[in-house]
C-alpha positions as a printed NumPy array, in Angstrom:
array([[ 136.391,   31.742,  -83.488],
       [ 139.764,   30.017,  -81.976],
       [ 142.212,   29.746,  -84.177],
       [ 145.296,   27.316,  -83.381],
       [ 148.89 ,   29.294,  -84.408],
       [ 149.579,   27.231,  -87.283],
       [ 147.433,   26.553,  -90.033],
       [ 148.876,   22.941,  -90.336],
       [ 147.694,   22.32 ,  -86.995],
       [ 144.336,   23.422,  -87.799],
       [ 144.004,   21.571,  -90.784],
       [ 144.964,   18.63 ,  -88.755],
       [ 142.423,   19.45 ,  -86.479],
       [ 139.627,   19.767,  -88.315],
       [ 140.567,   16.345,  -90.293],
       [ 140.961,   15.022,  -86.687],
       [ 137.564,   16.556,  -85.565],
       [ 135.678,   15.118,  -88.689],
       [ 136.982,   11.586,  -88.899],
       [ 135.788,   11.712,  -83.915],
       [ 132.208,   10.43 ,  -86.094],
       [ 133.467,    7.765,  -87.954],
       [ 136.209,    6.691,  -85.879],
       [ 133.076,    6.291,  -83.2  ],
       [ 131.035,    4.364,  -85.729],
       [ 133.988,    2.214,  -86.262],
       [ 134.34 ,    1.912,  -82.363],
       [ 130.435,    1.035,  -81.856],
       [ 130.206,   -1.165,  -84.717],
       [ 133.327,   -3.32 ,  -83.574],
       [ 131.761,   -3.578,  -79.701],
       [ 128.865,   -4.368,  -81.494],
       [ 130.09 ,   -7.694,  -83.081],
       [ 131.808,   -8.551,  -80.723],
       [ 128.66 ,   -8.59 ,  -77.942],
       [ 127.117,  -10.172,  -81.027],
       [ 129.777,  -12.893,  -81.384],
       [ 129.788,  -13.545,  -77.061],
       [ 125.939,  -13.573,  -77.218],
       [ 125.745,  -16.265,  -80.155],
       [ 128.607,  -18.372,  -79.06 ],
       [ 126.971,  -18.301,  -75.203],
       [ 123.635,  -19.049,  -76.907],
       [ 124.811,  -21.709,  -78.748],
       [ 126.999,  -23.305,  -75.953],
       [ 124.033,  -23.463,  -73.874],
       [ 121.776,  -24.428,  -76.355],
       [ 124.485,  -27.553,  -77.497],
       [ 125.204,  -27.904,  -74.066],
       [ 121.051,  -28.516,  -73.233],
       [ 120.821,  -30.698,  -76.224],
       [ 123.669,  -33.069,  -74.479],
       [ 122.046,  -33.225,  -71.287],
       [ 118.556,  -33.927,  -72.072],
       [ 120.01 ,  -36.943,  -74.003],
       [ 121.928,  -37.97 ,  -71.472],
       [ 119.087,  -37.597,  -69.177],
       [ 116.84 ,  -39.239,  -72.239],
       [ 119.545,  -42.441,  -71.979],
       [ 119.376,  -42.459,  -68.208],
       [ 115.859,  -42.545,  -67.84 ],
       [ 115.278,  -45.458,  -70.656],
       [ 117.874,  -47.151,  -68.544],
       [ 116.104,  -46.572,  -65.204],
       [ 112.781,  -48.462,  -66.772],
       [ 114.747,  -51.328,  -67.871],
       [ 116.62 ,  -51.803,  -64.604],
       [ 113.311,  -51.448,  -62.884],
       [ 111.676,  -53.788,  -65.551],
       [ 114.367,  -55.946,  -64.806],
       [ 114.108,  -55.963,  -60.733],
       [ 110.516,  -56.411,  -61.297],
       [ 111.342,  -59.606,  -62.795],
       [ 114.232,  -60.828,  -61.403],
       [ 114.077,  -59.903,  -58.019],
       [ 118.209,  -59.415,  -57.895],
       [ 119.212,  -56.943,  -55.444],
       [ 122.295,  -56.421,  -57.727],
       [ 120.227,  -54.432,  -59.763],
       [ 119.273,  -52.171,  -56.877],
       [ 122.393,  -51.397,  -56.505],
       [ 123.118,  -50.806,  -60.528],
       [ 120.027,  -48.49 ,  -60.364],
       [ 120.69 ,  -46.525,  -57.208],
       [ 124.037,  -45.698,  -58.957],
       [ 122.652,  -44.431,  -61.921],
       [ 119.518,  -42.447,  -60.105],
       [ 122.345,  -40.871,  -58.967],
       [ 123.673,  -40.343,  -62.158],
       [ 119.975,  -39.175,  -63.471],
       [ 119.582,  -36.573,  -60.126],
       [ 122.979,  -35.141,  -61.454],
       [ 122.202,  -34.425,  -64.898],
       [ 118.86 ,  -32.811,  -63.938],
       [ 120.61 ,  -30.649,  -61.718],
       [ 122.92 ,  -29.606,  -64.348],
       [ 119.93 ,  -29.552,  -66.588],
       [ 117.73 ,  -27.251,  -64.143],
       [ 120.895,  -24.548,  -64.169],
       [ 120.813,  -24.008,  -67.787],
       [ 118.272,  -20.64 ,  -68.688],
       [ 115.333,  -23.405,  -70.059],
       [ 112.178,  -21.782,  -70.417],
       [ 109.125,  -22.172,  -67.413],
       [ 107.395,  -24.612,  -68.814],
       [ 110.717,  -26.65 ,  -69.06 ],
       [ 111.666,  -26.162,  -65.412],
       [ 107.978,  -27.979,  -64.287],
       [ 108.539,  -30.514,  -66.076],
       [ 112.034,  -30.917,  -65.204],
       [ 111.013,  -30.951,  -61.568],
       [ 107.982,  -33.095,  -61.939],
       [ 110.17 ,  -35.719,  -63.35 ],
       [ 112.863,  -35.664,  -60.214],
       [ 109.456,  -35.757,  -58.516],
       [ 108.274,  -38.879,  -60.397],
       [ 111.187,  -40.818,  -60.156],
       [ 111.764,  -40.251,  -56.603],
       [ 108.557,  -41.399,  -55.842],
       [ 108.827,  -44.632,  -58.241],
       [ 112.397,  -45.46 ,  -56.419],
       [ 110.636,  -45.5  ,  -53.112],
       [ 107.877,  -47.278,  -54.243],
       [ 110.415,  -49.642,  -55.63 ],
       [ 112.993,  -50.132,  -52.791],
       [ 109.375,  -50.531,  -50.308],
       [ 108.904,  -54.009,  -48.816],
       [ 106.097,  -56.206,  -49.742],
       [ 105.145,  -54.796,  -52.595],
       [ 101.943,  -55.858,  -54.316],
       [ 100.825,  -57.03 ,  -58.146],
       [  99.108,  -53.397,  -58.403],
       [ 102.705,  -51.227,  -57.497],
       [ 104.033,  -53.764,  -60.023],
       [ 101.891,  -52.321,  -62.779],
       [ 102.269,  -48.656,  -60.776],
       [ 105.879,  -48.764,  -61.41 ],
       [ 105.628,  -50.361,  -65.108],
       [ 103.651,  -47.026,  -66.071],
       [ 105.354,  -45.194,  -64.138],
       [ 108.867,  -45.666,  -65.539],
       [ 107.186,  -45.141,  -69.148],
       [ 105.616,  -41.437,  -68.331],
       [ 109.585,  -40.789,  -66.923],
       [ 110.587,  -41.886,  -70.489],
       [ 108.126,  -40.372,  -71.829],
       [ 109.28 ,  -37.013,  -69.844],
       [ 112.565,  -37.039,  -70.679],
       [ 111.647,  -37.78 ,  -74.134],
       [ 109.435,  -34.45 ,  -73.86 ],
       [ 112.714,  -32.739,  -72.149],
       [ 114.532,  -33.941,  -75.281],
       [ 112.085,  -31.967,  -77.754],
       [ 111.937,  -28.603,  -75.383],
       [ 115.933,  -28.153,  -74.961],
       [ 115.845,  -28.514,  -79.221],
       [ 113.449,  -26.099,  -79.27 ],
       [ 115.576,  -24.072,  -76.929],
       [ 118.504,  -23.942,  -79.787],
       [ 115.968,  -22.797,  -82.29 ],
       [ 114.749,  -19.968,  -79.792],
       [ 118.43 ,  -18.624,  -79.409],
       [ 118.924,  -19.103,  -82.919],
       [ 115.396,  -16.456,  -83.641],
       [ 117.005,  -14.657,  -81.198],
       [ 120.006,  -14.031,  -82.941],
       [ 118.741,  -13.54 ,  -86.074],
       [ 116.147,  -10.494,  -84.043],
       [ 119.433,   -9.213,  -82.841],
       [ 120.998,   -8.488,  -85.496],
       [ 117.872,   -7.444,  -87.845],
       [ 117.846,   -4.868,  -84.448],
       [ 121.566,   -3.964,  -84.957],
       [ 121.411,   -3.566,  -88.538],
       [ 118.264,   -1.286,  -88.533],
       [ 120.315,    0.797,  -85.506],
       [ 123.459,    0.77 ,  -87.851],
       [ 121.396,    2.062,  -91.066],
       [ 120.596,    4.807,  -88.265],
       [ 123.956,    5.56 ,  -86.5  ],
       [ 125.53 ,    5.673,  -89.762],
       [ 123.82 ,    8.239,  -91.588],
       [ 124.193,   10.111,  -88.23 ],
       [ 127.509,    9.964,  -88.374],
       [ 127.868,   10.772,  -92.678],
       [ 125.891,   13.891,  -91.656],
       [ 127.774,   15.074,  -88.766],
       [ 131.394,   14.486,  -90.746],
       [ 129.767,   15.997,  -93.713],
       [ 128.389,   19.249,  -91.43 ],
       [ 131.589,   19.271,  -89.641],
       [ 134.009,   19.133,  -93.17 ],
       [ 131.602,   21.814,  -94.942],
       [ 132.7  ,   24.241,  -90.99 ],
       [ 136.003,   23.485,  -91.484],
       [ 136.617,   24.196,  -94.984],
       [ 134.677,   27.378,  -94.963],
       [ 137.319,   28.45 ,  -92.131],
       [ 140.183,   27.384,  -94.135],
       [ 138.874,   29.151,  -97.328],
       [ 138.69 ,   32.191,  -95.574],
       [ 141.937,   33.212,  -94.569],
       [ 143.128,   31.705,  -97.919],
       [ 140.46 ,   34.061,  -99.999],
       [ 141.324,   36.895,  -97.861],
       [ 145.191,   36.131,  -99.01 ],
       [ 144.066,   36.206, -102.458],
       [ 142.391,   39.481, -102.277],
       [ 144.944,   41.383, -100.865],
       [ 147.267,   40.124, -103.383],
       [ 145.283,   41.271, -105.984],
       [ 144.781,   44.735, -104.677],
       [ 148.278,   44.942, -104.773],
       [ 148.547,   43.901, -108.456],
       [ 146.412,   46.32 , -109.628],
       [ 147.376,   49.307, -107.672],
       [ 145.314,   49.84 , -105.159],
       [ 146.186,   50.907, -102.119],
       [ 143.569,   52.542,  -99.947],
       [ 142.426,   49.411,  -98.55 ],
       [ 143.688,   47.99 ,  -95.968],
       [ 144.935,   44.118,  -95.495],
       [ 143.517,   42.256,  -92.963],
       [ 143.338,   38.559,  -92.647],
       [ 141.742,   36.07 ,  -89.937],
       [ 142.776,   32.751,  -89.414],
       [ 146.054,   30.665,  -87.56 ],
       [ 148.225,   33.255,  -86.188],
       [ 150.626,   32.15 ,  -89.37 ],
       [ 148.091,   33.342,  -91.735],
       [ 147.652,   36.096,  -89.526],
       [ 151.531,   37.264,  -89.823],
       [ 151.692,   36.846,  -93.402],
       [ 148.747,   38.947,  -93.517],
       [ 150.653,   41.78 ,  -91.371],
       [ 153.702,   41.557,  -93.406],
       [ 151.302,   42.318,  -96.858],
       [ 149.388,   44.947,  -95.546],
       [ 153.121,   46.574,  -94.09 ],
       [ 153.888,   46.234,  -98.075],
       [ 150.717,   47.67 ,  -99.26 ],
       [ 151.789,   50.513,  -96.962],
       [ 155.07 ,   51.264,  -98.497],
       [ 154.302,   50.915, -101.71 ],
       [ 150.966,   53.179, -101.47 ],
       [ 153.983,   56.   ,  -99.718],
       [ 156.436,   54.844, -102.559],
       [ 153.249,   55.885, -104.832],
       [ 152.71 ,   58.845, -103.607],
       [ 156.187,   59.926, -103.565],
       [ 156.355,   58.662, -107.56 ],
       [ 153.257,   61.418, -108.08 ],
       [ 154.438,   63.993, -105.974],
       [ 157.878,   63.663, -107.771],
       [ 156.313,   63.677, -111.487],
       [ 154.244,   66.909, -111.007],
       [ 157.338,   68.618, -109.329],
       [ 159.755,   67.313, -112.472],
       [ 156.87 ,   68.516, -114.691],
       [ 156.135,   71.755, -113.153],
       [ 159.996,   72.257, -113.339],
       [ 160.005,   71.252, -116.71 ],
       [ 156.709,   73.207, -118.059],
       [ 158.223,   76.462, -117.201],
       [ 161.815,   76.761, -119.106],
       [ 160.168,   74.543, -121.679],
       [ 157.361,   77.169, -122.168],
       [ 160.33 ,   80.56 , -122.126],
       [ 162.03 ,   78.291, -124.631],
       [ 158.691,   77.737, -127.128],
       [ 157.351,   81.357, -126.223],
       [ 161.041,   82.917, -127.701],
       [ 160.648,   80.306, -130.902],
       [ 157.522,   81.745, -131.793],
       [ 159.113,   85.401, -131.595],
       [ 161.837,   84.791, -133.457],
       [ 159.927,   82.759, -136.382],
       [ 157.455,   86.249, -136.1  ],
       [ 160.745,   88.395, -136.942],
       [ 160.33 ,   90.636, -133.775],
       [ 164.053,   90.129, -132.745],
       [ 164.701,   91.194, -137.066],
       [ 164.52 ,   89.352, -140.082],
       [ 165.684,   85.871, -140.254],
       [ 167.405,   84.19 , -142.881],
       [ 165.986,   80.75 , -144.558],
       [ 168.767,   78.252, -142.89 ],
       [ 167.502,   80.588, -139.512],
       [ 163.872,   80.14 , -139.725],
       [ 164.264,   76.463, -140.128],
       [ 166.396,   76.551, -136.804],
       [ 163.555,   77.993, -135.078],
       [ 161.056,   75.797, -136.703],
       [ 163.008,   72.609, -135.685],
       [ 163.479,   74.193, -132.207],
       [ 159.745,   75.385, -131.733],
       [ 158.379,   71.365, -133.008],
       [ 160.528,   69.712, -130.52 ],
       [ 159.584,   71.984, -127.523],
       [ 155.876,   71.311, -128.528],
       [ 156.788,   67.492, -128.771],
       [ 158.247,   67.715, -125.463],
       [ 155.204,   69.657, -123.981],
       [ 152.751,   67.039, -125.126],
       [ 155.169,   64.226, -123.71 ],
       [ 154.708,   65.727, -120.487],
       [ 151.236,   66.774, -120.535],
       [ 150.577,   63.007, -121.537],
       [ 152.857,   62.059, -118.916],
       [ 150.556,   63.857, -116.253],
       [ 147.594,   62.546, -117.648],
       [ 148.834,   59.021, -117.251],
       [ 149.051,   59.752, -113.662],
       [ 145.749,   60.995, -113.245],
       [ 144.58 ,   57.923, -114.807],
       [ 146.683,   55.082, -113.289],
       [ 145.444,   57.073, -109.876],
       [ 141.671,   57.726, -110.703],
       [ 140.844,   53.993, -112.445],
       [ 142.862,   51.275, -110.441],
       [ 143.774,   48.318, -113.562],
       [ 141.24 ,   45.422, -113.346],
       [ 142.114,   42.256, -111.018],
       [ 143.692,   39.046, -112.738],
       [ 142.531,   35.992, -112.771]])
């Protein structure tokens, strides 16, 4: 497992690593809305823009009949004129009209009405017309109207389309959401439950070796994984459980030579007690014998010091003291 040298930079890197999911969420969720917010403000542009243009085209067409009602009447040429300016008017807007996304259906009929009025203006602007184009061109002009009319409906229709298709868009980007985010909880969860098992480790391994060393044991040695930092502390403890395991061994070594050295004088010393308090050096006197007996208690109170002494060694080096808390 790679370990960066410092344990601050690993911490930092796992807490980098772990928030890569949600910072990504965050990411994807912003470029979400905002596709979200170009698609509904494009839908809606087009579909307002539609709405104003099969209106205007609505307008234009009423106005076409009554010109042509008009003519029909009249006879003025001056409202030739006033109608060939606004067919042009009318081909304009159903070219602007026929570049918007309408459905199929909508592009026929768009097209069958440039169709029908083209063939109405030529049947108007033809010479020697008779009483049966008159009524041709008085039903004619009311199916345009009628057209645009049915233009008007579709391109209102076409605003409530984009606005089902928003509302399918984002039921689609909610349900993907729902999705993507409990993707992402579960990796950052996975990924924090990694990297604080790794940073435990090092840190439990620290704790151990600690309390080895509090309770006097020394046979085992120190070693701890992790940032090199962790590492080096590591080294520098199991260099101290070292010395003081040596420093140990040199307190034993020195307590059963000081007690060894001590044992024997102190035993000459009890041993000649005893043989003066049994009279073999001659008879002793009462202030005499209580000499003896005064010298013979404390040599056997400071051969039980040391015996207890020894056996306090034995212990402390046989059963190690129990860890702290």
């Amino acid at each position: 497992m790679y370990y960066p040298r410092s344990f601050l930079k690993f911490i930092l890197l796992g807490f980098l690593l772990v928030s890569l999911p949600l910072v990504y969420a965050l990411a994807e969720l912003i470029l979400s809305l905002d596709r979200l917010e170009s698609q509904g403000r494009q839908e809606v542009l087009q579909a307002a823009q539609a709405g104003r243009t099969s209106r205007l085209l609505y307008e234009q067409a009423t106005t076409l009949e009554r010109i042509a009602r008009q003519h029909l009447i009249l006879e003025d040429s001056a409202l030739l004129d006033e109608y060939a300016r606004l067919r042009e008017e009318f081909r304009q807007t159903t070219r602007q009209l026929a570049a918007l996304p309408l459905g199929p259906g909508s592009q026929e009929v768009l097209e069958k009405l440039a169709d029908r009025e083209s063939r109405l203006h030529n049947l108007l602007t033809a010479p020697g017309r008779g009483p049966e184009a008159a009524d041709e061109l008085a039903d004619g002009y009311s199916k345009l109207v009628d057209g645009a009319q049915s233009m008007l409906a579709a391109t209102n229709q076409l605003t409530q389309r984009a606005i089902e298709r928003l509302q399918e868009t984002a039921t689609q980007g909610r349900e993907k959401w729902i999705y993507v985010g409990l993707a992402t909880v579960g990796i950052a969860i996975a990924l924090a439950i990694v990297f604080a098992t790794l940073i435990a480790r090092p840190i439990r391994q620290l704790d151990l070796a600690i309390r080895q060393m509090g309770s006097a044991d020394f046979t085992h040695a120190i070693k701890v994984t992790g940032p090199q930092d962790l590492r080096y502390v590591g080294q520098r403890l199991e260099w101290l459980r070292g010395r003081l395991s040596e420093l140990e061994q040199q307190q034993a070594q020195f307590l059963r030579h000081v007690s060894h050295e001590l044992k024997t004088p102190l035993t000459a010393v009890r041993e000649g007690a005893e043989l003066l308090r049994d009279d073999v050096g001659g008879k002793l006197t009462p202030e005499q014998r209580d000499i003896v007996r005064i010298v013979r208690d404390n040599t056997l109170s400071l051969q039980k010091l040391i015996e207890d002494l020894l056996a306090y060694q034995q212990t402390r080096g046989a059963e190690p003291a129990a860890l702290g808390p």
